[in-house]
Coordinates of C-alpha atoms in Angstrom, one line a residue:
Chain A
M1 CA 16.5 -82.6 9.8
A2 CA 13.0 -83.4 11.1
L3 CA 10.3 -83.1 8.4
S4 CA 7.0 -84.8 8.0
L5 CA 4.0 -84.4 5.8
A6 CA 0.6 -85.4 7.2
I7 CA -2.6 -85.3 5.1
S8 CA -5.9 -86.2 6.5
G9 CA -9.4 -86.4 5.2
L10 CA -8.6 -84.5 2.0
D11 CA -11.4 -83.7 -0.5
A12 CA -10.6 -81.9 -3.7
G13 CA -12.1 -81.5 -7.1
Y14 CA -12.8 -79.4 -10.1
G15 CA -16.3 -78.0 -10.1
A16 CA -18.7 -80.9 -9.7
V17 CA -16.0 -83.5 -10.3
K18 CA -14.5 -84.9 -7.1
A19 CA -11.0 -86.0 -7.7
L20 CA -10.1 -86.8 -4.1
R21 CA -12.3 -88.2 -1.3
G22 CA -11.1 -88.4 2.2
V23 CA -7.5 -89.0 1.4
S24 CA -5.1 -89.5 4.3
L25 CA -1.4 -90.2 4.0
H26 CA 1.8 -89.3 5.7
V27 CA 5.5 -89.0 4.6
E28 CA 8.3 -89.0 7.1
A29 CA 11.8 -87.6 6.8
G30 CA 14.1 -89.6 4.6
E31 CA 11.4 -91.8 3.1
T32 CA 10.6 -92.5 -0.5
V33 CA 6.8 -93.0 -0.6
A34 CA 5.1 -94.2 -3.7
L35 CA 1.6 -93.1 -4.6
L36 CA 0.4 -95.7 -7.0
G37 CA -2.6 -95.7 -9.2
T38 CA -3.6 -95.7 -12.9
N39 CA -4.5 -92.5 -14.8
G40 CA -7.4 -90.4 -13.7
N41 CA -7.5 -91.7 -10.1
G42 CA -6.4 -88.4 -8.5
K43 CA -2.6 -88.8 -8.1
S44 CA -1.8 -85.5 -9.8
T45 CA -4.6 -83.7 -8.0
L46 CA -3.1 -84.8 -4.7
M47 CA 0.4 -83.7 -5.7
K48 CA -1.0 -80.3 -6.8
C49 CA -2.8 -79.9 -3.5
V50 CA 0.5 -80.4 -1.6
A51 CA 2.2 -77.9 -4.0
G52 CA -0.5 -75.3 -3.5
L53 CA -1.7 -75.4 -7.1
V54 CA -5.1 -76.8 -6.2
R55 CA -7.0 -75.8 -3.1
P56 CA -8.6 -78.7 -1.3
Q57 CA -12.3 -78.4 -0.3
R58 CA -12.0 -80.1 3.0
G59 CA -9.4 -81.8 5.2
S60 CA -6.0 -80.9 6.5
M61 CA -2.4 -80.9 5.1
S62 CA 0.4 -80.0 7.4
L63 CA 4.1 -80.0 6.9
T64 CA 6.1 -80.1 10.1
I65 CA 9.6 -78.9 9.9
D66 CA 11.8 -79.0 13.0
G67 CA 8.8 -79.2 15.2
V68 CA 7.0 -76.3 13.6
A69 CA 3.7 -77.2 11.8
H70 CA 2.8 -75.3 8.7
D71 CA -0.8 -75.5 7.4
L72 CA -0.4 -76.1 3.6
T73 CA -4.1 -75.5 2.9
K74 CA -3.6 -71.9 3.7
L75 CA -0.2 -71.2 2.0
S76 CA 0.5 -70.0 -1.5
T77 CA 2.7 -72.0 -3.9
E78 CA 5.5 -69.4 -3.3
A79 CA 5.4 -69.9 0.4
I80 CA 5.3 -73.7 0.0
V81 CA 8.4 -73.6 -2.2
D82 CA 10.1 -71.5 0.5
L83 CA 9.3 -74.2 3.0
G84 CA 11.4 -76.6 0.9
V85 CA 8.8 -78.4 -1.2
A86 CA 9.6 -78.8 -4.9
M87 CA 7.6 -80.5 -7.5
V88 CA 8.6 -82.3 -10.7
P89 CA 5.3 -82.0 -12.6
E90 CA 3.7 -84.6 -14.8
G91 CA 4.8 -84.1 -18.4
R92 CA 8.0 -82.3 -17.2
R93 CA 6.6 -78.8 -18.0
L94 CA 9.9 -77.3 -19.0
F95 CA 10.2 -73.9 -20.6
P96 CA 10.9 -75.2 -24.1
K97 CA 12.2 -71.9 -25.6
L98 CA 14.6 -71.3 -22.8
T99 CA 18.0 -72.9 -22.5
V100 CA 18.9 -75.7 -20.1
L101 CA 20.8 -73.2 -17.9
E102 CA 17.9 -70.7 -18.0
N103 CA 15.5 -73.4 -17.0
L104 CA 17.7 -74.4 -14.1
M105 CA 18.1 -70.7 -13.0
L106 CA 14.3 -70.3 -13.0
G107 CA 14.2 -73.2 -10.5
A108 CA 16.2 -70.9 -8.2
F109 CA 13.7 -68.0 -8.5
R110 CA 13.1 -67.6 -4.7
A111 CA 15.4 -65.3 -2.9
A112 CA 16.7 -68.0 -0.6
A113 CA 17.5 -70.3 -3.6
R114 CA 19.4 -67.5 -5.4
R115 CA 21.8 -67.4 -2.5
E116 CA 22.5 -71.1 -2.9
I117 CA 22.6 -71.1 -6.7
E118 CA 26.3 -71.9 -7.2
R119 CA 26.1 -74.9 -4.9
N120 CA 22.8 -76.2 -6.3
L121 CA 24.0 -75.8 -9.9
A122 CA 27.1 -77.8 -9.1
V123 CA 24.9 -80.5 -7.5
A124 CA 22.6 -80.6 -10.5
F125 CA 25.4 -80.9 -13.0
E126 CA 27.1 -83.5 -10.9
T127 CA 23.9 -85.6 -10.7
F128 CA 23.1 -85.1 -14.4
P129 CA 26.3 -84.5 -16.3
V130 CA 24.5 -84.4 -19.6
L131 CA 22.8 -81.2 -18.6
K132 CA 26.2 -79.5 -18.2
E133 CA 27.2 -80.6 -21.7
R134 CA 24.0 -79.2 -23.1
K135 CA 23.5 -76.1 -20.9
S136 CA 23.2 -73.7 -23.8
Q137 CA 20.7 -75.9 -25.7
L138 CA 17.0 -75.0 -25.9
A139 CA 15.2 -77.3 -23.5
G140 CA 12.5 -78.1 -26.0
T141 CA 15.0 -79.6 -28.4
M142 CA 16.3 -82.3 -26.0
S143 CA 15.2 -85.9 -26.0
G144 CA 12.4 -87.0 -23.6
G145 CA 14.8 -88.6 -21.2
Q146 CA 17.1 -85.6 -21.0
Q147 CA 14.0 -83.4 -20.5
Q148 CA 13.0 -85.5 -17.6
M149 CA 16.5 -85.1 -16.1
L150 CA 16.2 -81.4 -16.5
A151 CA 12.8 -81.3 -14.9
I152 CA 14.2 -83.1 -11.8
A153 CA 17.3 -80.9 -11.8
R154 CA 15.2 -77.8 -12.0
A155 CA 13.3 -78.9 -8.9
L156 CA 16.6 -79.4 -7.1
M157 CA 17.5 -75.8 -7.7
S158 CA 15.2 -74.5 -4.9
S159 CA 17.1 -76.5 -2.2
P160 CA 14.1 -78.7 -1.5
R161 CA 13.7 -81.1 1.5
L162 CA 10.6 -82.7 0.2
L163 CA 10.5 -83.6 -3.5
L164 CA 7.2 -84.3 -5.2
V165 CA 7.6 -86.3 -8.4
D166 CA 4.5 -86.7 -10.5
E167 CA 4.6 -89.6 -13.0
P168 CA 8.2 -89.5 -14.0
S169 CA 7.8 -92.4 -16.3
V170 CA 5.2 -90.8 -18.7
G171 CA 6.4 -90.8 -22.3
L172 CA 9.7 -92.5 -21.7
S173 CA 11.0 -95.8 -23.0
P174 CA 11.3 -98.7 -20.5
L175 CA 15.1 -98.3 -20.3
L176 CA 14.8 -94.5 -19.6
V177 CA 12.0 -95.1 -17.0
S178 CA 14.4 -97.5 -15.2
Q179 CA 17.2 -94.9 -15.3
T180 CA 15.0 -92.1 -14.2
I181 CA 13.6 -94.1 -11.2
T182 CA 17.1 -95.1 -10.3
K183 CA 18.2 -91.4 -10.3
I184 CA 15.3 -90.5 -8.0
G185 CA 16.4 -93.3 -5.7
E186 CA 19.9 -91.8 -5.7
L187 CA 18.6 -88.4 -4.8
N188 CA 16.9 -89.9 -1.7
Q189 CA 20.1 -91.8 -0.8
N190 CA 22.8 -89.2 -1.6
L191 CA 21.1 -85.9 -0.9
G192 CA 18.8 -87.1 1.9
L193 CA 15.7 -85.9 0.1
T194 CA 12.3 -87.0 1.2
V195 CA 10.4 -88.1 -1.8
L196 CA 6.7 -88.5 -2.6
M197 CA 6.3 -90.1 -6.0
A198 CA 3.1 -90.6 -7.9
E199 CA 3.6 -93.4 -10.5
Q200 CA 1.6 -95.9 -12.4
N201 CA 4.5 -98.2 -13.1
F202 CA 4.2 -100.4 -10.0
N203 CA 7.3 -102.6 -10.6
Q204 CA 9.5 -99.6 -11.2
A205 CA 8.2 -97.5 -8.3
V206 CA 8.6 -100.2 -5.7
R207 CA 12.3 -100.6 -6.6
I208 CA 13.1 -97.4 -4.7
A209 CA 10.0 -96.9 -2.5
S210 CA 10.1 -97.8 1.2
R211 CA 6.4 -98.0 1.3
G212 CA 3.3 -97.0 -0.7
Y213 CA -0.3 -96.1 -1.1
I214 CA -2.8 -97.2 -3.8
I215 CA -5.3 -94.7 -4.9
V216 CA -8.4 -95.7 -6.8
H217 CA -11.2 -93.3 -7.9
G218 CA -9.8 -90.6 -5.5
E219 CA -9.7 -92.8 -2.4
I220 CA -6.8 -94.5 -0.8
V221 CA -7.6 -98.2 -0.9
V222 CA -4.3 -99.6 0.3
A223 CA -1.9 -98.1 2.8
A224 CA 1.1 -100.5 3.1
N225 CA 3.9 -100.2 5.5
S226 CA 6.5 -101.9 3.4
V227 CA 7.0 -102.9 -0.2
D228 CA 6.5 -106.6 0.7
E229 CA 3.2 -105.8 2.3
L230 CA 2.3 -103.9 -0.9
K231 CA 3.3 -106.8 -3.1
G232 CA 1.3 -109.3 -1.0
N233 CA -1.9 -107.2 -1.0
D234 CA -4.8 -108.8 -2.8
I235 CA -6.0 -105.5 -4.4
V236 CA -2.5 -104.9 -5.7
K237 CA -2.3 -108.5 -7.1
R238 CA -5.6 -107.9 -8.9
L239 CA -4.7 -104.4 -10.2
Y240 CA -1.1 -104.7 -11.1
L241 CA 0.3 -108.2 -10.8
G242 CA -2.6 -110.1 -12.2
G243 CA -0.6 -111.6 -15.0
I244 CA 2.5 -112.2 -13.1
V245 CA 1.7 -113.8 -9.7
Chain B
M1 CA 20.5 -44.1 -57.6
D2 CA 21.5 -41.5 -55.1
L3 CA 17.8 -41.1 -54.4
L4 CA 17.5 -44.8 -53.6
L5 CA 20.6 -44.7 -51.3
D6 CA 19.2 -41.7 -49.6
A7 CA 15.9 -43.5 -49.1
V8 CA 17.6 -46.6 -47.6
V9 CA 19.7 -44.6 -45.2
I10 CA 16.8 -42.5 -44.0
G11 CA 14.7 -45.7 -43.9
V12 CA 17.2 -47.5 -41.6
L13 CA 17.0 -44.5 -39.2
L14 CA 13.3 -44.4 -39.5
G15 CA 13.2 -48.1 -38.8
C16 CA 15.2 -47.6 -35.6
F17 CA 12.7 -45.0 -34.5
Y18 CA 9.9 -47.6 -35.2
A19 CA 11.8 -50.1 -33.1
A20 CA 11.9 -47.7 -30.2
V21 CA 8.2 -47.1 -30.3
S22 CA 7.3 -50.8 -30.8
I23 CA 9.6 -52.5 -28.3
G24 CA 7.3 -52.1 -25.4
L25 CA 4.6 -53.8 -27.4
S26 CA 7.0 -56.6 -28.1
V27 CA 7.0 -57.2 -24.3
S28 CA 3.3 -56.7 -23.6
F29 CA 1.8 -58.3 -26.7
G30 CA 4.7 -60.4 -27.8
L31 CA 5.6 -62.0 -24.5
L32 CA 2.5 -61.6 -22.4
D33 CA -0.2 -62.1 -25.1
V34 CA -2.0 -58.9 -23.8
P35 CA -3.9 -57.5 -26.8
H36 CA -2.6 -54.0 -26.0
V37 CA -4.1 -51.9 -28.8
A38 CA -3.8 -48.9 -26.5
H39 CA 0.0 -49.1 -26.7
P40 CA 0.2 -46.3 -29.3
A41 CA -2.2 -44.2 -27.2
F42 CA 0.1 -44.6 -24.2
L43 CA 2.9 -43.5 -26.6
V44 CA 1.2 -40.3 -27.7
L45 CA 0.3 -39.6 -24.0
A46 CA 4.0 -39.9 -23.1
A47 CA 4.8 -37.5 -26.0
Y48 CA 2.3 -34.9 -24.7
L49 CA 3.8 -35.2 -21.2
V50 CA 7.2 -34.6 -22.7
F51 CA 5.8 -31.6 -24.6
F52 CA 4.4 -30.2 -21.3
I53 CA 7.6 -30.6 -19.4
N54 CA 9.6 -29.2 -22.3
E55 CA 7.4 -26.1 -22.7
H56 CA 6.9 -25.3 -19.0
Y57 CA 10.4 -26.0 -17.7
G58 CA 12.5 -25.9 -20.8
I59 CA 13.9 -29.3 -20.1
D60 CA 15.4 -31.3 -23.0
P61 CA 12.8 -33.8 -24.4
L62 CA 15.0 -36.8 -23.8
V63 CA 15.5 -35.8 -20.2
A64 CA 11.8 -35.2 -19.9
G65 CA 11.3 -38.7 -21.3
L66 CA 13.5 -40.1 -18.6
I67 CA 11.6 -38.1 -15.9
I68 CA 8.3 -39.7 -16.9
T69 CA 9.7 -43.2 -17.1
P70 CA 9.1 -44.2 -13.5
L71 CA 5.7 -42.5 -13.7
F72 CA 4.8 -44.7 -16.7
F73 CA 6.2 -47.8 -15.0
V74 CA 3.6 -47.3 -12.2
F75 CA 0.9 -46.4 -14.8
G76 CA 1.7 -49.7 -16.5
L77 CA 1.4 -51.7 -13.2
A78 CA -2.0 -50.1 -12.6
A79 CA -3.2 -50.6 -16.1
Y80 CA -2.3 -54.3 -16.1
R81 CA -4.0 -54.8 -12.7
L82 CA -7.2 -53.2 -14.0
Y83 CA -7.1 -55.4 -17.1
Y84 CA -6.3 -58.5 -15.1
E85 CA -9.1 -58.0 -12.6
T86 CA -11.7 -57.0 -15.1
F87 CA -10.8 -59.3 -18.1
E88 CA -7.9 -61.7 -18.0
R89 CA -8.9 -63.7 -14.9
R90 CA -12.3 -64.5 -16.3
G91 CA -10.7 -67.0 -18.7
S92 CA -10.3 -68.0 -22.3
D93 CA -12.5 -65.5 -24.2
A94 CA -10.7 -62.6 -22.5
G95 CA -8.7 -61.9 -25.6
V96 CA -11.5 -60.4 -27.7
R97 CA -13.0 -58.6 -24.8
G98 CA -9.5 -57.4 -23.8
I99 CA -9.2 -55.7 -27.2
A100 CA -12.4 -53.9 -26.5
F101 CA -11.0 -52.8 -23.2
F102 CA -7.8 -51.4 -24.6
F103 CA -9.7 -49.7 -27.5
G104 CA -11.8 -48.0 -24.8
V105 CA -8.7 -47.0 -22.9
A106 CA -7.1 -45.6 -26.1
F107 CA -10.2 -43.4 -26.8
I108 CA -10.3 -42.1 -23.3
I109 CA -6.7 -41.1 -23.5
E110 CA -7.3 -39.4 -26.9
V111 CA -10.2 -37.4 -25.4
L112 CA -8.3 -36.5 -22.3
I113 CA -5.4 -35.2 -24.5
I114 CA -7.8 -33.2 -26.6
L115 CA -9.4 -31.7 -23.5
Q116 CA -6.1 -30.8 -22.0
F117 CA -4.0 -29.8 -25.0
G118 CA -6.5 -29.1 -27.8
V119 CA -6.3 -30.5 -31.3
D120 CA -3.5 -28.4 -32.6
Q121 CA -0.1 -29.9 -33.5
R122 CA 2.5 -29.7 -30.9
S123 CA 6.3 -29.8 -31.1
V124 CA 9.3 -29.4 -28.9
T125 CA 12.5 -27.5 -29.2
A126 CA 16.0 -28.9 -28.7
A127 CA 19.4 -28.2 -30.2
Y128 CA 19.4 -31.3 -32.4
I129 CA 15.9 -30.7 -33.9
G130 CA 15.9 -29.0 -37.3
K131 CA 19.6 -29.4 -38.1
S132 CA 21.2 -31.9 -40.3
W133 CA 24.5 -33.7 -40.8
R134 CA 25.9 -33.4 -44.3
I135 CA 27.9 -36.2 -45.9
G136 CA 28.5 -35.3 -49.5
D137 CA 25.1 -34.7 -51.0
M138 CA 23.3 -36.6 -48.3
R139 CA 21.6 -34.8 -45.4
I140 CA 20.8 -36.8 -42.3
P141 CA 18.7 -35.0 -39.7
Y142 CA 20.2 -35.1 -36.2
R143 CA 16.9 -36.0 -34.7
M144 CA 16.9 -39.2 -36.6
L145 CA 20.4 -40.0 -35.2
V146 CA 19.0 -39.4 -31.8
A147 CA 16.2 -41.9 -32.6
F148 CA 18.8 -44.4 -33.7
G149 CA 20.9 -44.1 -30.5
V150 CA 17.8 -44.4 -28.2
A151 CA 16.5 -47.4 -30.2
M152 CA 19.9 -49.2 -29.9
A153 CA 20.1 -48.5 -26.1
L154 CA 16.5 -49.7 -25.5
T155 CA 17.0 -52.9 -27.5
L156 CA 20.2 -53.7 -25.8
L157 CA 18.9 -52.9 -22.3
L158 CA 15.8 -55.0 -22.7
T159 CA 17.6 -57.9 -24.2
L160 CA 20.1 -57.9 -21.3
Y161 CA 17.3 -57.5 -18.8
L162 CA 15.3 -60.4 -20.2
S163 CA 18.2 -62.8 -20.4
K164 CA 20.4 -61.9 -17.4
T165 CA 18.0 -61.3 -14.6
Y166 CA 15.8 -63.6 -12.6
M167 CA 12.7 -61.5 -13.3
G168 CA 13.6 -61.2 -17.0
R169 CA 13.8 -65.0 -17.4
A170 CA 10.5 -65.3 -15.6
I171 CA 9.0 -62.8 -18.0
R172 CA 10.1 -65.0 -20.9
A173 CA 8.9 -68.1 -19.1
V174 CA 5.4 -66.8 -18.2
A175 CA 4.1 -67.0 -21.7
Q176 CA 5.4 -70.5 -22.1
D177 CA 4.0 -72.2 -19.0
Q178 CA 2.3 -70.2 -16.2
E179 CA 1.6 -73.2 -14.0
A180 CA 5.2 -74.4 -14.2
L181 CA 6.4 -70.9 -13.3
R182 CA 4.2 -71.1 -10.2
L183 CA 6.0 -74.2 -9.2
M184 CA 9.3 -72.3 -9.4
G185 CA 7.9 -70.1 -6.6
A186 CA 7.1 -67.1 -9.0
N187 CA 3.6 -65.5 -9.0
P188 CA 2.7 -65.4 -12.8
I189 CA 0.3 -62.5 -12.3
R190 CA 2.9 -60.4 -10.5
V191 CA 5.5 -61.3 -13.1
K192 CA 3.2 -60.2 -15.9
Q193 CA 2.3 -57.0 -14.0
W194 CA 6.0 -56.2 -13.6
A195 CA 6.6 -56.9 -17.3
F196 CA 3.7 -54.7 -18.3
G197 CA 5.1 -52.0 -16.1
I198 CA 8.4 -52.2 -18.0
A199 CA 6.7 -52.3 -21.4
T200 CA 5.0 -49.1 -20.4
A201 CA 8.1 -47.5 -18.8
V202 CA 10.0 -47.7 -22.1
L203 CA 7.3 -45.5 -23.6
G204 CA 8.8 -42.6 -21.7
L205 CA 11.8 -42.3 -24.0
A206 CA 9.8 -43.6 -27.0
G207 CA 7.3 -40.8 -26.5
A208 CA 10.1 -38.3 -26.4
L209 CA 11.3 -39.7 -29.7
L210 CA 7.9 -39.4 -31.2
I211 CA 7.7 -35.6 -30.6
I212 CA 11.4 -35.2 -31.4
V213 CA 11.0 -36.8 -34.8
A214 CA 7.9 -35.0 -35.9
P215 CA 5.1 -32.7 -34.4
I216 CA 2.3 -34.6 -32.7
D217 CA -1.5 -34.4 -32.6
P218 CA -4.0 -36.3 -30.3
T219 CA -5.0 -38.8 -32.9
L220 CA -1.5 -39.8 -34.0
D221 CA -1.9 -43.1 -32.1
R222 CA -4.1 -44.4 -34.9
A223 CA -1.2 -44.2 -37.4
Y224 CA 0.9 -46.2 -35.1
I225 CA -1.4 -49.2 -34.4
G226 CA -0.6 -50.7 -37.8
R227 CA 3.1 -49.9 -37.6
T228 CA 3.7 -51.2 -34.1
F229 CA 1.7 -54.4 -34.5
C230 CA 3.3 -55.0 -37.9
V231 CA 6.8 -54.7 -36.3
V232 CA 6.0 -57.0 -33.4
V233 CA 4.3 -59.7 -35.5
M234 CA 6.9 -59.6 -38.2
A235 CA 9.6 -59.8 -35.5
G236 CA 8.1 -63.0 -34.1
L237 CA 6.3 -62.4 -30.9
G238 CA 8.6 -61.6 -28.1
S239 CA 12.0 -61.2 -29.8
M240 CA 13.8 -57.9 -28.9
S241 CA 16.5 -58.1 -31.5
G242 CA 13.9 -59.3 -34.0
T243 CA 11.9 -56.2 -33.2
L244 CA 14.8 -54.0 -34.3
V245 CA 15.4 -55.9 -37.5
A246 CA 11.7 -56.0 -38.4
A247 CA 11.3 -52.3 -37.6
V248 CA 14.3 -51.5 -39.9
I249 CA 12.7 -53.5 -42.7
L250 CA 9.4 -51.6 -42.3
G251 CA 11.3 -48.3 -42.1
V252 CA 13.3 -48.9 -45.3
A253 CA 10.1 -50.2 -47.1
E254 CA 8.2 -47.1 -46.1
S255 CA 11.0 -44.8 -47.0
I256 CA 11.5 -46.3 -50.5
V257 CA 7.8 -46.2 -51.2
L258 CA 7.7 -42.6 -50.1
T259 CA 10.5 -41.7 -52.4
M260 CA 9.3 -43.7 -55.4
F261 CA 5.5 -43.4 -55.2
G262 CA 4.7 -40.5 -52.9
A263 CA 3.7 -40.0 -49.3
S264 CA 0.1 -41.1 -49.6
W265 CA 1.1 -44.7 -50.1
A266 CA 3.4 -44.9 -47.1
P267 CA 0.8 -45.6 -44.3
A268 CA -0.5 -48.6 -46.2
I269 CA 2.9 -50.3 -46.1
A270 CA 2.6 -51.5 -42.5
F271 CA -0.8 -53.1 -43.0
A272 CA 0.4 -54.7 -46.3
M273 CA 3.5 -56.2 -44.6
L274 CA 1.4 -57.3 -41.6
L275 CA -1.0 -59.2 -43.8
G276 CA 1.9 -60.6 -45.8
V277 CA 3.7 -61.9 -42.7
L278 CA 0.5 -63.4 -41.3
A279 CA -0.1 -65.2 -44.6
V280 CA 3.4 -66.4 -45.3
R281 CA 5.2 -66.7 -42.0
P282 CA 2.8 -66.3 -39.1
Q283 CA 5.5 -67.2 -36.5
G284 CA 7.4 -64.1 -37.7
L285 CA 11.0 -63.8 -38.8
F286 CA 12.4 -64.7 -35.4
G287 CA 9.3 -66.5 -34.0
R288 CA 9.1 -68.0 -30.6
R289 CA 6.3 -70.3 -31.6
S290 CA 7.1 -73.3 -33.7

């Protein structure tokens, strides 16, 4: 399955505030790419641009599937979901007053996903057995870790090929962060999902990433081709590993 | 004692009728947060269309209600689109201005009804209107039993629709998190428009009940603003079964007050209960907001 996401010269913002300036990055099939940066540097805006929630002001974003290029800057979120892009939003954004099962079924809202619902539900329950046990529980009454599992499982319900994961570690204890990141790594390994993950926890993210980018004040300041290159970078040492190296 | 029992039985049936006329608002205001104060005006409009069909073609009012249901669905789609384009998309203060919009719509409907049908009371004829079922000393009008049956059917159908279909679940989700719903590949505006269409479509049968239960006049909607909003708020915004229970509570309360203290007090009950609920339990009896 050939798939690649290429972003080039992307500007985006809210009114007078520029959140992204000339961002370029690419993600190839089967990779797990980390987008690293602390809060307020534009990670979420970039993820929202790819998902079609925020329209970029300039630049290009194209998703090539089996040799056919799709211009993401011109597509609605519905069309982007249909192309096989799913997003696990920051803060999970579940429907708290609906049950676990109802949340999952909403993940399969698109017509193509409805046809696959039996299979995808089985995959979701197999990957996250706790969700099967709690399928009739209201999503809002679950613990933070379980809610994060549900948010990821809900994204899997649309049969995605590219999974965007925005800040999976937010609001979770260190142990749960570690478990969540491991799960995302397994999705990449077992289901062959291509993953673009925005994260501020450097050490956790590089455990599963094949390479990564550092974004500061809306600009990509480091583009590293391997985790080792990332760890050896001076900016990274200064920003993240200052106390350790 | 017999008098009280009588009042309670009639009150339950009256409550079911209130549920039928409120359940659409439970979707539009309860789930979609649209300040739809024109809901009772839509209801009265539906009742007049039922009257028109009944008088000209001799069709049973319930069947007439079913005939106008698809018409009202489309009417609802259009009304939401107009509201969305002119108010909702402009952002956060849309709520207050939205109320003004729907008040305007309500007055326009009132005036159109007066121009077309005049100010006289109108009623329909059907086999079950004017006759009663006797059990011992108690007399239960058949028209109230019809209201009971229709209310049960509407509540059941809407509950099933909202919990068992993809669109129904999306309608319940849209009030909780619009952006998350977009990530599911659903267009929140289209979901809300569809839901508003359904909320308006159920007024077909509700309007038929309105004119079956009692004669109507063009300003009858004003008497139902308090009642319908009382029921929806008391139910807890967006709960269909809660709507039925809350409506029955209102019906019984009105009926008892009517029996004990006289008819002039009855219309005040809805507002009193509305204020009481807002003061004591603003999330309603079966509230979706915690």
